[in-house]
CSV table of C-alpha atoms and ligand atoms in Angstrom, one decimal:
chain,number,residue,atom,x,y,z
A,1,UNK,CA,-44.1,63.0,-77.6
A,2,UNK,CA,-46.1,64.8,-75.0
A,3,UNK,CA,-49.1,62.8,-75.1
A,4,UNK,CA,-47.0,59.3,-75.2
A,5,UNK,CA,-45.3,60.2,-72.1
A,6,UNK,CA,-48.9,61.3,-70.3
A,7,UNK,CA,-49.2,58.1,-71.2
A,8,UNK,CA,-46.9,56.5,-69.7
A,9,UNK,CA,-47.7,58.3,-66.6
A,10,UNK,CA,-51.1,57.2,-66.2
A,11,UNK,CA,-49.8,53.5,-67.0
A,12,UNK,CA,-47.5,53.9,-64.1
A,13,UNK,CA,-50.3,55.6,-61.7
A,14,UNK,CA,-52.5,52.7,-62.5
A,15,UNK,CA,-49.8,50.5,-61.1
A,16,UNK,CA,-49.7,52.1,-58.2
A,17,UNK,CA,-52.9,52.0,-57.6
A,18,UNK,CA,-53.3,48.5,-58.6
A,19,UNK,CA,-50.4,47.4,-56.2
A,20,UNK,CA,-52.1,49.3,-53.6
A,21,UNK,CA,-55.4,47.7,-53.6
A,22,UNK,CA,-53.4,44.7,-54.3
A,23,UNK,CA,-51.6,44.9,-50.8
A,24,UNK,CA,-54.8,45.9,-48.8
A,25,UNK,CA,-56.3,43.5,-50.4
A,26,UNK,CA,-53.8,40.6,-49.2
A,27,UNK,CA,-54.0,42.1,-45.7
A,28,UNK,CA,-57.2,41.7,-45.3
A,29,UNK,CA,-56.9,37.9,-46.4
A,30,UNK,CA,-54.2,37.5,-43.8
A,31,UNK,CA,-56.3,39.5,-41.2
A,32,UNK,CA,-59.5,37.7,-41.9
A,33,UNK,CA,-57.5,34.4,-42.2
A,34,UNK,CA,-55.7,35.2,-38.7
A,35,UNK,CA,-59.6,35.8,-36.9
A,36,UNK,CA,-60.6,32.6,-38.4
A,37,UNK,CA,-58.0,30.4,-36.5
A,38,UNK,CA,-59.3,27.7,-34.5
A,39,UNK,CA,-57.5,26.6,-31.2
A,40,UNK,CA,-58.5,23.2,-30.3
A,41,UNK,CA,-60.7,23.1,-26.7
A,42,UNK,CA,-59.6,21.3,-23.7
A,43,UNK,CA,-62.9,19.0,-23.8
A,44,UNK,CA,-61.6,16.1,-20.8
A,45,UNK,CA,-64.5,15.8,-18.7
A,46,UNK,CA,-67.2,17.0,-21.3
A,47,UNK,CA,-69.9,15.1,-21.8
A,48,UNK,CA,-69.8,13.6,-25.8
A,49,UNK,CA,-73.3,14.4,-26.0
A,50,UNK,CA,-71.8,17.9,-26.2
A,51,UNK,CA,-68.3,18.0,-28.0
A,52,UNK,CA,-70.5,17.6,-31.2
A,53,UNK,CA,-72.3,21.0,-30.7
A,54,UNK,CA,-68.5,22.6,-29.4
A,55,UNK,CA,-66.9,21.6,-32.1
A,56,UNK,CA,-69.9,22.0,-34.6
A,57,UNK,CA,-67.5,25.1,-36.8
A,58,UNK,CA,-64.1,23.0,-36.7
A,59,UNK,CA,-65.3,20.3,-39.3
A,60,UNK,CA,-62.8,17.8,-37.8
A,61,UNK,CA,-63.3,14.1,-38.5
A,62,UNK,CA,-63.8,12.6,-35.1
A,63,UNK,CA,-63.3,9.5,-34.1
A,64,UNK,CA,-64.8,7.8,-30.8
A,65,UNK,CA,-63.7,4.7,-28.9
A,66,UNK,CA,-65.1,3.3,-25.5
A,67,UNK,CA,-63.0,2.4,-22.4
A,68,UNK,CA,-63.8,1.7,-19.1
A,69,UNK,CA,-62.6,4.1,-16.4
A,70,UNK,CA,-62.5,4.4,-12.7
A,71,UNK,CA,-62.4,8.2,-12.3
A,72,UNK,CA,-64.0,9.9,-15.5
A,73,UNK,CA,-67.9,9.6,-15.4
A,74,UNK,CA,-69.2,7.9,-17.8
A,75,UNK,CA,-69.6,9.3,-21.5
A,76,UNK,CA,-67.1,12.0,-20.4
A,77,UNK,CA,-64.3,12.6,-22.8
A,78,UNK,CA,-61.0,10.9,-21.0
A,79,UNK,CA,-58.4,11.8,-23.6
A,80,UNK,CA,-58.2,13.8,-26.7
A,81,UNK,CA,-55.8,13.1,-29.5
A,82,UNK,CA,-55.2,17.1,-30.4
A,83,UNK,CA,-54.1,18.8,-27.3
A,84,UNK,CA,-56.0,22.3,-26.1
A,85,UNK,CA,-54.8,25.3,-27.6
A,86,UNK,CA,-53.3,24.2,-30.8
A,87,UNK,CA,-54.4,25.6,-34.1
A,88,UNK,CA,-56.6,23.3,-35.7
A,89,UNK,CA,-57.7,22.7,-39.7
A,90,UNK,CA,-60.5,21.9,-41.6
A,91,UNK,CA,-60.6,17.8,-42.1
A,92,UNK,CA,-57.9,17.4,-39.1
A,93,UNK,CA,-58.4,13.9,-37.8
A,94,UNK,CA,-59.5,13.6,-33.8
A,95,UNK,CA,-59.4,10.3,-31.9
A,96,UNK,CA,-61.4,10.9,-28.7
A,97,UNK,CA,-61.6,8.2,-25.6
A,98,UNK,CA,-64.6,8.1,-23.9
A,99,UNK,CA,-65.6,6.7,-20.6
A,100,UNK,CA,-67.7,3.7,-20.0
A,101,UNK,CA,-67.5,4.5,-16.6
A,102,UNK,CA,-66.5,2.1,-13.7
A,103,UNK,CA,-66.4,-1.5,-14.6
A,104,UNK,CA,-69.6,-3.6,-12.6
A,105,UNK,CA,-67.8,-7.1,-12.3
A,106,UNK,CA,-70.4,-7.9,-10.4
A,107,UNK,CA,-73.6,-7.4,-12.7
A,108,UNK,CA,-71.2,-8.3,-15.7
A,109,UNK,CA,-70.8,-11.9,-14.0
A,110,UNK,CA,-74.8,-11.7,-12.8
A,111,UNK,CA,-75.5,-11.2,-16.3
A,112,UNK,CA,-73.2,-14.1,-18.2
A,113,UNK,CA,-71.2,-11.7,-20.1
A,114,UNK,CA,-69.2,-14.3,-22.3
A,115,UNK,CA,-67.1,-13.1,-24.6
A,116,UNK,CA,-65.5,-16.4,-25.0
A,117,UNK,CA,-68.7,-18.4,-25.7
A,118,UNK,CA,-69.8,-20.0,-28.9
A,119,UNK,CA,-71.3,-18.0,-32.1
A,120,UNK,CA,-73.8,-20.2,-34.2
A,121,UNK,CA,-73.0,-19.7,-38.1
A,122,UNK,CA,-76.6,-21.0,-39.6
A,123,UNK,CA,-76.2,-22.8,-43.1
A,124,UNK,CA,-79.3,-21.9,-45.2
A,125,UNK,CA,-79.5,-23.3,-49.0
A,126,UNK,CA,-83.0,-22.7,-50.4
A,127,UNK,CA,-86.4,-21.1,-49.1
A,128,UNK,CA,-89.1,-22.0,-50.7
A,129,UNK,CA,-93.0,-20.0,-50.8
A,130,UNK,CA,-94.6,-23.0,-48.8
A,131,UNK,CA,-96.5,-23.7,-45.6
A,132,UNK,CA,-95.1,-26.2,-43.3
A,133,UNK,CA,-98.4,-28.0,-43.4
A,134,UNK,CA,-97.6,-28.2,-47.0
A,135,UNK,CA,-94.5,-30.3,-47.2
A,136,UNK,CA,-94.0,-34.2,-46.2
A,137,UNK,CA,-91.2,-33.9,-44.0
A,138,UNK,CA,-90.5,-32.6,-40.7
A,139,UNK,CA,-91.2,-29.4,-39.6
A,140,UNK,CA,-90.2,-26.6,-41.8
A,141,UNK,CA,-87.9,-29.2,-44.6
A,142,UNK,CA,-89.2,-29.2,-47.7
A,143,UNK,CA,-86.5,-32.0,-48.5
A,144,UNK,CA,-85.8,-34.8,-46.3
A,145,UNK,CA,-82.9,-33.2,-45.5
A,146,UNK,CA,-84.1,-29.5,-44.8
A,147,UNK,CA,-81.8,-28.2,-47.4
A,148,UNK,CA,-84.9,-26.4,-48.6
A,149,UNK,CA,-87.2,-24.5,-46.2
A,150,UNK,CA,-90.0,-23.0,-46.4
A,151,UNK,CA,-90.8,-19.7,-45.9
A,152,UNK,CA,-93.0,-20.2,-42.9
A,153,UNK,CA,-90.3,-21.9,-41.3
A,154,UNK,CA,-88.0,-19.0,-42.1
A,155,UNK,CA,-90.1,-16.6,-40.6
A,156,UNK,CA,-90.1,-18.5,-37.5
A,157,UNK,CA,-86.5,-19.3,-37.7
A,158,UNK,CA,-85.7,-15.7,-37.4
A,159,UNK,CA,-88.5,-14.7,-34.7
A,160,UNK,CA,-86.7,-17.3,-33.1
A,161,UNK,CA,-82.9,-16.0,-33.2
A,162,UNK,CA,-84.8,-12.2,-32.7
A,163,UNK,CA,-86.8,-13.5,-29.2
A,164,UNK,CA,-83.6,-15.2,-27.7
A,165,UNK,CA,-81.5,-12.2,-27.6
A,166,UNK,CA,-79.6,-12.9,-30.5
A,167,UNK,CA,-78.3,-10.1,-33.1
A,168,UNK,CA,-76.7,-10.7,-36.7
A,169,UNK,CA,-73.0,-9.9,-37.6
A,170,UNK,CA,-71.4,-9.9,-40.6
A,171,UNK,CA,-69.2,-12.9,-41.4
A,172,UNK,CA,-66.6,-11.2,-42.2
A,173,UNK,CA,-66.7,-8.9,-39.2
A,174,UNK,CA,-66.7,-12.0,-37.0
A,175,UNK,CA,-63.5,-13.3,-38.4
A,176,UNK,CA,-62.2,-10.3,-38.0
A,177,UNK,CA,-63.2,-10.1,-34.5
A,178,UNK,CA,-65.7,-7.6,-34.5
A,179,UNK,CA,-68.4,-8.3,-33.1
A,180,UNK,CA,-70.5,-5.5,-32.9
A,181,UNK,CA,-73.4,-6.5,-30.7
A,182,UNK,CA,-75.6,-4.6,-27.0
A,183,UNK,CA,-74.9,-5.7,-23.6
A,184,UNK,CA,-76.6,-8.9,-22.8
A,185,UNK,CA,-76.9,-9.8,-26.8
A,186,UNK,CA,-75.7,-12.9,-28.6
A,187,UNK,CA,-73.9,-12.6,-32.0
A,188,UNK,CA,-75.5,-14.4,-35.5
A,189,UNK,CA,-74.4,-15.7,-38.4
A,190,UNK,CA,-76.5,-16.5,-41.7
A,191,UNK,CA,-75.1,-17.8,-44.7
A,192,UNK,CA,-76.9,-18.8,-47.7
A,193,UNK,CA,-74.7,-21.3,-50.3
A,194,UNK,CA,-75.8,-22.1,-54.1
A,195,UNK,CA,-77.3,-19.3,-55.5
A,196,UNK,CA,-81.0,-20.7,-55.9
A,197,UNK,CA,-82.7,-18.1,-57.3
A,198,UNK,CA,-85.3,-18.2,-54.1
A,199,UNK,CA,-82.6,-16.5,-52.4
A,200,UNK,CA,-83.2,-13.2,-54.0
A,201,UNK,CA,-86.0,-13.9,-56.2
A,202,UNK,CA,-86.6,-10.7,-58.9
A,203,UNK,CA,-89.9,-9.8,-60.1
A,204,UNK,CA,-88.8,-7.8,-62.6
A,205,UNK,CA,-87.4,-3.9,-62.6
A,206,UNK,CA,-89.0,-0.7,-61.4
A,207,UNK,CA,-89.1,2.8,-63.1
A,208,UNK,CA,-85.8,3.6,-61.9
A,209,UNK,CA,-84.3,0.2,-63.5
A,210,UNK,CA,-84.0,-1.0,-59.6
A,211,UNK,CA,-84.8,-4.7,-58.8
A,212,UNK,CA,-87.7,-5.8,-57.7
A,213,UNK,CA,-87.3,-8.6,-55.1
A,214,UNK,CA,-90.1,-11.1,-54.3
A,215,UNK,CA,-91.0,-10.7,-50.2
A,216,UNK,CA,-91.5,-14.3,-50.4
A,217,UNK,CA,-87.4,-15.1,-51.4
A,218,UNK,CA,-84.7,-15.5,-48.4
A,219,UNK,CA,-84.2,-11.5,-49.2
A,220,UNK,CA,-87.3,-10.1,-49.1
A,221,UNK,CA,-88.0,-12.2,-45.9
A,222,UNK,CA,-85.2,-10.7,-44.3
A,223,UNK,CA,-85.7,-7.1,-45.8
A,224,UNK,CA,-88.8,-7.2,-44.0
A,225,UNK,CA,-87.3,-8.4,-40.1
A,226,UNK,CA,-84.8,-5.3,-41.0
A,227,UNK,CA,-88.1,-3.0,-41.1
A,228,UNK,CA,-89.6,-4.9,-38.2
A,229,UNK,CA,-86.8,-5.3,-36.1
A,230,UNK,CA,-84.4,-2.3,-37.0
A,231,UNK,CA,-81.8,-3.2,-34.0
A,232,UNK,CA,-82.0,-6.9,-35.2
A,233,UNK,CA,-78.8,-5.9,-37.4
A,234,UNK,CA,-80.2,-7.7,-40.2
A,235,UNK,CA,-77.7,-9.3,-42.9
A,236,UNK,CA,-76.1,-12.4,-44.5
A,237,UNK,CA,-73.3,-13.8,-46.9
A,238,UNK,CA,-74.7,-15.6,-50.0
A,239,UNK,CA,-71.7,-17.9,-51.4
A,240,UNK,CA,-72.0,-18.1,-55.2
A,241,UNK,CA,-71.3,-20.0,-58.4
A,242,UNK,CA,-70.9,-19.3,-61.9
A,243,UNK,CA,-74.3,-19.6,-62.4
A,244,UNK,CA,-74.7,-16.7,-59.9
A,245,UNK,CA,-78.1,-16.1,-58.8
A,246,UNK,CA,-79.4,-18.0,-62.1
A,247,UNK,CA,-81.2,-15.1,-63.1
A,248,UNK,CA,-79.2,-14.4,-66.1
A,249,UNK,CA,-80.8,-11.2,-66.6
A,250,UNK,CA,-80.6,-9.6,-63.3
A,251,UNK,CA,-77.3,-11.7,-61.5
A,252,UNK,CA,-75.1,-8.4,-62.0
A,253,UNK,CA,-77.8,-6.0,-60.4
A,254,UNK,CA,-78.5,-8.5,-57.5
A,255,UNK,CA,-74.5,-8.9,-56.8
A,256,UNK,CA,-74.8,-5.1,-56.4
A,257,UNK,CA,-78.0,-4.2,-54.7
A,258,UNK,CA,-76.9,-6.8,-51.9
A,259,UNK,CA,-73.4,-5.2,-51.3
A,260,UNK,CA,-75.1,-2.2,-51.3
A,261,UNK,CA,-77.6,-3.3,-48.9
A,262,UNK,CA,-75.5,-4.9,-46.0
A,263,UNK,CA,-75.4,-8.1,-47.4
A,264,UNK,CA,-72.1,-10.1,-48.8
A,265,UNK,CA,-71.4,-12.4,-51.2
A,266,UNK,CA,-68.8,-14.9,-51.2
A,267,UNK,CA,-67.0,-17.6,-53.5
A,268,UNK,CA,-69.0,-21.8,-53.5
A,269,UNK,CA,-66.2,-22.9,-56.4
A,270,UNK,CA,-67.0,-22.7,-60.1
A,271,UNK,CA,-68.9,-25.7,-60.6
A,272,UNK,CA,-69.9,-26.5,-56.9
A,273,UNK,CA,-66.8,-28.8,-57.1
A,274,UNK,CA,-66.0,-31.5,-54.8
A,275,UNK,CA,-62.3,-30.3,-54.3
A,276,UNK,CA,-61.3,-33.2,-52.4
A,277,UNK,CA,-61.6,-35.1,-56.1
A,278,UNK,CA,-60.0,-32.0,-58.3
A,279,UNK,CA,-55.9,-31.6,-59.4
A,280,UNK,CA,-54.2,-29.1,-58.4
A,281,UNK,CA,-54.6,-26.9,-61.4
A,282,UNK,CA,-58.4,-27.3,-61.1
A,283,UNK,CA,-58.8,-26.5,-57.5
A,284,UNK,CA,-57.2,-23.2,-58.5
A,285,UNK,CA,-59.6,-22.8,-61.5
A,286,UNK,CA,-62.7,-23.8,-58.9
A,287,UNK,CA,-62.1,-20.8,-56.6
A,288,UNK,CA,-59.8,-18.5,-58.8
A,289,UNK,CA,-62.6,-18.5,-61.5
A,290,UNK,CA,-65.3,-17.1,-59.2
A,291,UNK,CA,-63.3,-14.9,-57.9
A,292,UNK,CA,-62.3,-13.4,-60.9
A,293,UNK,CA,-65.7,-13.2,-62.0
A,294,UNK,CA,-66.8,-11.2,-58.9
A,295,UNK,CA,-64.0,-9.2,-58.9
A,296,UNK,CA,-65.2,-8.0,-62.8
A,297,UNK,CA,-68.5,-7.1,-61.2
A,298,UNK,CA,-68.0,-5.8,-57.6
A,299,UNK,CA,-64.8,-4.6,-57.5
A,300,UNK,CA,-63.5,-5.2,-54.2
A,301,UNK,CA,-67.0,-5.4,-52.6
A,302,UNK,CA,-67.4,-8.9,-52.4
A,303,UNK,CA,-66.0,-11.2,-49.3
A,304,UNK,CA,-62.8,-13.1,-50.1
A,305,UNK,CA,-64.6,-16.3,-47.8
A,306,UNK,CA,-65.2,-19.5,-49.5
A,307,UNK,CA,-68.0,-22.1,-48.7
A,308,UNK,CA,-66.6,-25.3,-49.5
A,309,UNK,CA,-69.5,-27.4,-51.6
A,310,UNK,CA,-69.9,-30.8,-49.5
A,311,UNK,CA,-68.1,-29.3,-47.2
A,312,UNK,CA,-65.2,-30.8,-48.8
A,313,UNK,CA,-62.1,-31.6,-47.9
A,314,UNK,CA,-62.7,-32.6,-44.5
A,315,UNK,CA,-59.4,-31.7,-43.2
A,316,UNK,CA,-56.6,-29.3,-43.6
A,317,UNK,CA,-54.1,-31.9,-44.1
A,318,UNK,CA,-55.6,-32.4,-47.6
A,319,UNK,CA,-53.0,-31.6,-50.4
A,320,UNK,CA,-55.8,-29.4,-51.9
A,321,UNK,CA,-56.6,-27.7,-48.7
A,322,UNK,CA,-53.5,-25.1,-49.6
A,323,UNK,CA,-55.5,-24.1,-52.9
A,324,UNK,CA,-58.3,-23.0,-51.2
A,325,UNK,CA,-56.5,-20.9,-49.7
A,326,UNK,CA,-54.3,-19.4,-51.8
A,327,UNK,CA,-53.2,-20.0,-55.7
A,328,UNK,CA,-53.2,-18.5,-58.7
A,329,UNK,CA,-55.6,-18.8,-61.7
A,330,UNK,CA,-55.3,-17.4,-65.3
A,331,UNK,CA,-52.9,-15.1,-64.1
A,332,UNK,CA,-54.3,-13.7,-61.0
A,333,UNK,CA,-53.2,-15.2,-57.5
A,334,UNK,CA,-55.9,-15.2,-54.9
A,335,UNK,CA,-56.2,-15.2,-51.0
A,336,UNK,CA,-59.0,-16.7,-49.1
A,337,UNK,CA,-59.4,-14.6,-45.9
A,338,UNK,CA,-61.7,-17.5,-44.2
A,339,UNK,CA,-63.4,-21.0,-45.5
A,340,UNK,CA,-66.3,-22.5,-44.3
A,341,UNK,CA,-67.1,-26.0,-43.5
A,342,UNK,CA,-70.3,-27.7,-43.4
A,343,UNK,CA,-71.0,-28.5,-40.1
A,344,UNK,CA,-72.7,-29.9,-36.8
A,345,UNK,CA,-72.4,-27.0,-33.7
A,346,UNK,CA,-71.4,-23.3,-32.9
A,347,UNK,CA,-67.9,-21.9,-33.7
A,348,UNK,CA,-65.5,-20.8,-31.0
A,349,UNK,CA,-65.7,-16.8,-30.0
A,350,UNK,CA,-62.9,-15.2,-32.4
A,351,UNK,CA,-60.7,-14.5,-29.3
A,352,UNK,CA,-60.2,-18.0,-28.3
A,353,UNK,CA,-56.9,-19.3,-28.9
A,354,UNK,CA,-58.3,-22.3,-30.8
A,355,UNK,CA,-60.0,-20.1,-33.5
A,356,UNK,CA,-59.3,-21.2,-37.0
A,357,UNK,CA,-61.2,-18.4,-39.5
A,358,UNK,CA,-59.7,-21.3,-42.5
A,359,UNK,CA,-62.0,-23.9,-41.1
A,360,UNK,CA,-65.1,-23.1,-39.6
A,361,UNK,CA,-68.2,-25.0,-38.5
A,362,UNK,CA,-71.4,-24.3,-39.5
A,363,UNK,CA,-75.2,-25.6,-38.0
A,364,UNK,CA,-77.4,-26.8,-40.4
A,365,UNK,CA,-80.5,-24.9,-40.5
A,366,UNK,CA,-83.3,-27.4,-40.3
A,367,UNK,CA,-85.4,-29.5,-38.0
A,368,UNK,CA,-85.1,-33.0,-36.9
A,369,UNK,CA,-87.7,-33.0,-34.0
A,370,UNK,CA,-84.6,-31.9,-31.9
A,371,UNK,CA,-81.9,-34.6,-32.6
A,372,UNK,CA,-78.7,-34.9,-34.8
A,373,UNK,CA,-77.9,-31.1,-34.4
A,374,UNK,CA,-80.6,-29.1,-35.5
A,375,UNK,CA,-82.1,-25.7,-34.9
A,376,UNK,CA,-83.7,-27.0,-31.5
A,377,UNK,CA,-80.5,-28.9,-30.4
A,378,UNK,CA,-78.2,-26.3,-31.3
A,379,UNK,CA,-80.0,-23.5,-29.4
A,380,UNK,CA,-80.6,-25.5,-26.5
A,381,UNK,CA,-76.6,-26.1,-26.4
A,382,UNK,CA,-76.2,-22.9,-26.7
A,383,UNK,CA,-77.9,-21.3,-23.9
A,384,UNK,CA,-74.9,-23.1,-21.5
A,385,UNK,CA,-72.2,-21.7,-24.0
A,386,UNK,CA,-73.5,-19.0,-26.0
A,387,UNK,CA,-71.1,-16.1,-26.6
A,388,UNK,CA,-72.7,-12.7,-24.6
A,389,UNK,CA,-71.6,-9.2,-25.1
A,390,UNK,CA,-70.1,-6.4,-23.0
A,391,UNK,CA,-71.6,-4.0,-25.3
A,392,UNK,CA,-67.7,-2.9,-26.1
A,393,UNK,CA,-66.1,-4.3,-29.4
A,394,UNK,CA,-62.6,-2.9,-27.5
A,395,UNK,CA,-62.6,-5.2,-24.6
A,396,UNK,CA,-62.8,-8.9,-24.2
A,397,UNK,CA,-65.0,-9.9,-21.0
A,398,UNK,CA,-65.3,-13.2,-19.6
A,399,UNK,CA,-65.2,-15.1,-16.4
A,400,UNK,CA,-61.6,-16.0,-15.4
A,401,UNK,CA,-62.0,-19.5,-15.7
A,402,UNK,CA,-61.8,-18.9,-19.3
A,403,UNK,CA,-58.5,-17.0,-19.3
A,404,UNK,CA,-56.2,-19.7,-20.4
A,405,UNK,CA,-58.5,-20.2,-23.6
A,406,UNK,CA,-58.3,-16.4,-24.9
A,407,UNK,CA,-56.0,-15.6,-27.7
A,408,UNK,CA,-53.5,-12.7,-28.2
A,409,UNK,CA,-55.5,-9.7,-29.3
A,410,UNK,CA,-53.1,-6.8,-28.2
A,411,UNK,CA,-55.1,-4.3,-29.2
A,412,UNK,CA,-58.1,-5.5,-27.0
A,413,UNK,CA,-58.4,-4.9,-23.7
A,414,UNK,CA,-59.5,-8.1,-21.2
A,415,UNK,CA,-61.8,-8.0,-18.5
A,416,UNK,CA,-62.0,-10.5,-16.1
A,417,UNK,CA,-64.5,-11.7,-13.4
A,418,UNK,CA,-64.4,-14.3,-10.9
B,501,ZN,ZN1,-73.4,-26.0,-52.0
């Protein structure tokens, strides 16, 4: 008995005890918890070069956009989404507006700034490991009709677009009316359509079971302009068939390596189909199949854009025209975001009212001694109407001439000049 209830005593002094600690123990969570607190800092008028460094402990995700503004200097903080003083946590989300400082109408209008000029979408097809002095056609063709290039011609191509101020976009960033570009720079496009395996030629794999892409393909040409020109912005959309790359043994790592590389891929049909001459049901098949097929490798990492093969049909009106855009194959419906026509001259800027992302022009990449719309003609057009950047992928800046032809983009603020 005695011993059973000492026992029982120590059991409930070990409680005690154990509560104790317990309690002090909590405190010091709460205490320590309470020091921690982070009040958010009234940064309006801080330079952003320094709300990095003030806010280095808050681990906030912070997001930046650029506006124009007559009293805050420029790249001083104008507005902060969290107000100073309240608590903030871990991960909290802060949208910050920074100052571009006054707007210079006068230098914007000295210096063209179009944002309602023309954007050249190139059509490439093959590029081929030949000297121009090696083919028997104009310039760089290797065909008669320049569907095939050669590499030197390439080369020259993009020392060309690099040397005349102009910087690649994405395709699918241009339809969505980003274009992400300096002051004073022109946007480019490049597409590639078919698949030929000189597009992104493989040698064979590496150690690590990564591909190993010739320098002379359309790729490793442009892999190495991204090294030489890093603010060049170097990328393109390859539209694809159900051949793919015909590399049967490397198509599924090449549809990844160029997503993963700042490159997109897009649907050409399944059989390079002529869908002005298909049913109904087999227009569907022509662009649902490929996209199925890409959606089974990439996910949702591929670009739901279709390059119409012949460029075909030649207007909307077309009763398969619908299909292209939308339909439903083997189960699936699809959506086409944007199609792409084959074509003679630049596109519209996304922000004119006339833009149509379901029926776009291309400029057929070739040379024709500077006649019937090629590389030469189309640049030279392009230097009266070429779209020019503010530098701002908020704002919309153009003469005022131009401000009957811009669209309704209510999130983007318009600058005029006169
Ligand atoms: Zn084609």
């Amino acid at each position: 008995m005695k011993s059973r209830k000492k026992k029982i005593r120590k059991g409930r002094i070990f409680l005690v005890v154990f509560l104790f600690v317990m309690i002090i123990i909590l405190f010091i969570i709460m205490f320590s918890n309470k020091d921690k607190d982070l009040y958010m800092l009234n940064l309006v008028n801080k330079n952003i070069s320094d709300v990095d460094e003030m806010l280095k402990e808050y681990g906030l995700d912070i997001t930046v956009t650029y506006k124009y503004d007559d009293l805050i200097g420029k790249d001083n903080v104008i507005s902060q989404s969290i107000k100073d003083g309240v608590i903030v946590n871990d991960g909290d989300k802060l949208d910050l507006v920074v100052s571009l400082g006054k707007i210079d109408k006068e230098k914007m209008k000295k210096d063209g700034i179009n944002e309602l000029g023309k954007v050249p979408i190139m059509m490439y097809h093959g590029i081929k490991n030949m000297k121009d002095s090696e083919t028997s056609h104009t310039g760089g063709n290797v065909d008669k009709d320049g569907y095939t290039r050669t590499v030197e011609s390439f080369r020259k191509d993009l020392e060309f677009y690099y040397e005349n101020g102009y910087r690649m976009i994405k395709l699918s960033d241009y339809i969505k009316g980003i274009i992400d570009v300096p002051y004073g720079y022109s946007p480019i496009i490049l597409t590639f359509d078919d698949g030929n395996d000189n597009n992104i030629k493989v040698k064979g794999l590496d150690s690590n079971g990564n591909i190993i892409i010739d320098e002379n393909s359309a790729v490793g040409v442009l892999e190495s302009f991204k090294k030489k020109y890093p603010d060049f912005n170097v990328t393109a959309i390859f539209f694809v068939n159900n051949g793919l790359f015909n590399q049967p043994e490397y198509n599924e790592k090449i549809l990844h390596w160029l997503v993963n590389n700042g490159y997109e891929v897009g649907n050409h049909t399944k059989n390079h189909d002529n869908l002005s001459k298909t049913t109904t049901s087999s227009t569907q098949e022509s662009i649902g199949y490929m996209y199925d097929k890409l959606d089974k490798i990439l996910g949702n990492k591929y670009s739901k854009i279709v390059a119409l093969p012949f460029g075909s049909p030649y207007v909307k009106t077309h009763e398969n025209y619908k299909y292209v855009l939308s339909g439903e194959y083997n189960g699936n419906q699809y959506e086409t975001v944007a199609a792409l026509r084959v074509g003679w001259e630049p596109e519209v800027s996304p922000f004119n009212k006339n833009f149509d992302k379901t029926f776009l022009k291309r400029c057929r990449a070739y040379d024709n001694n500077g006649v019937d719309f090629d590389i030469e003609i189309v640049f030279r057009m392009l230097n009266k109407s070429r779209y020019i950047s503010d530098g701002n992928v908020n704002t919309i800046t153009t003469d005022i001439k131009n401000k009957e032809l811009i669209g309704s983009f209510s999130e983007l603020e318009v600058i005029l000049y006169e």
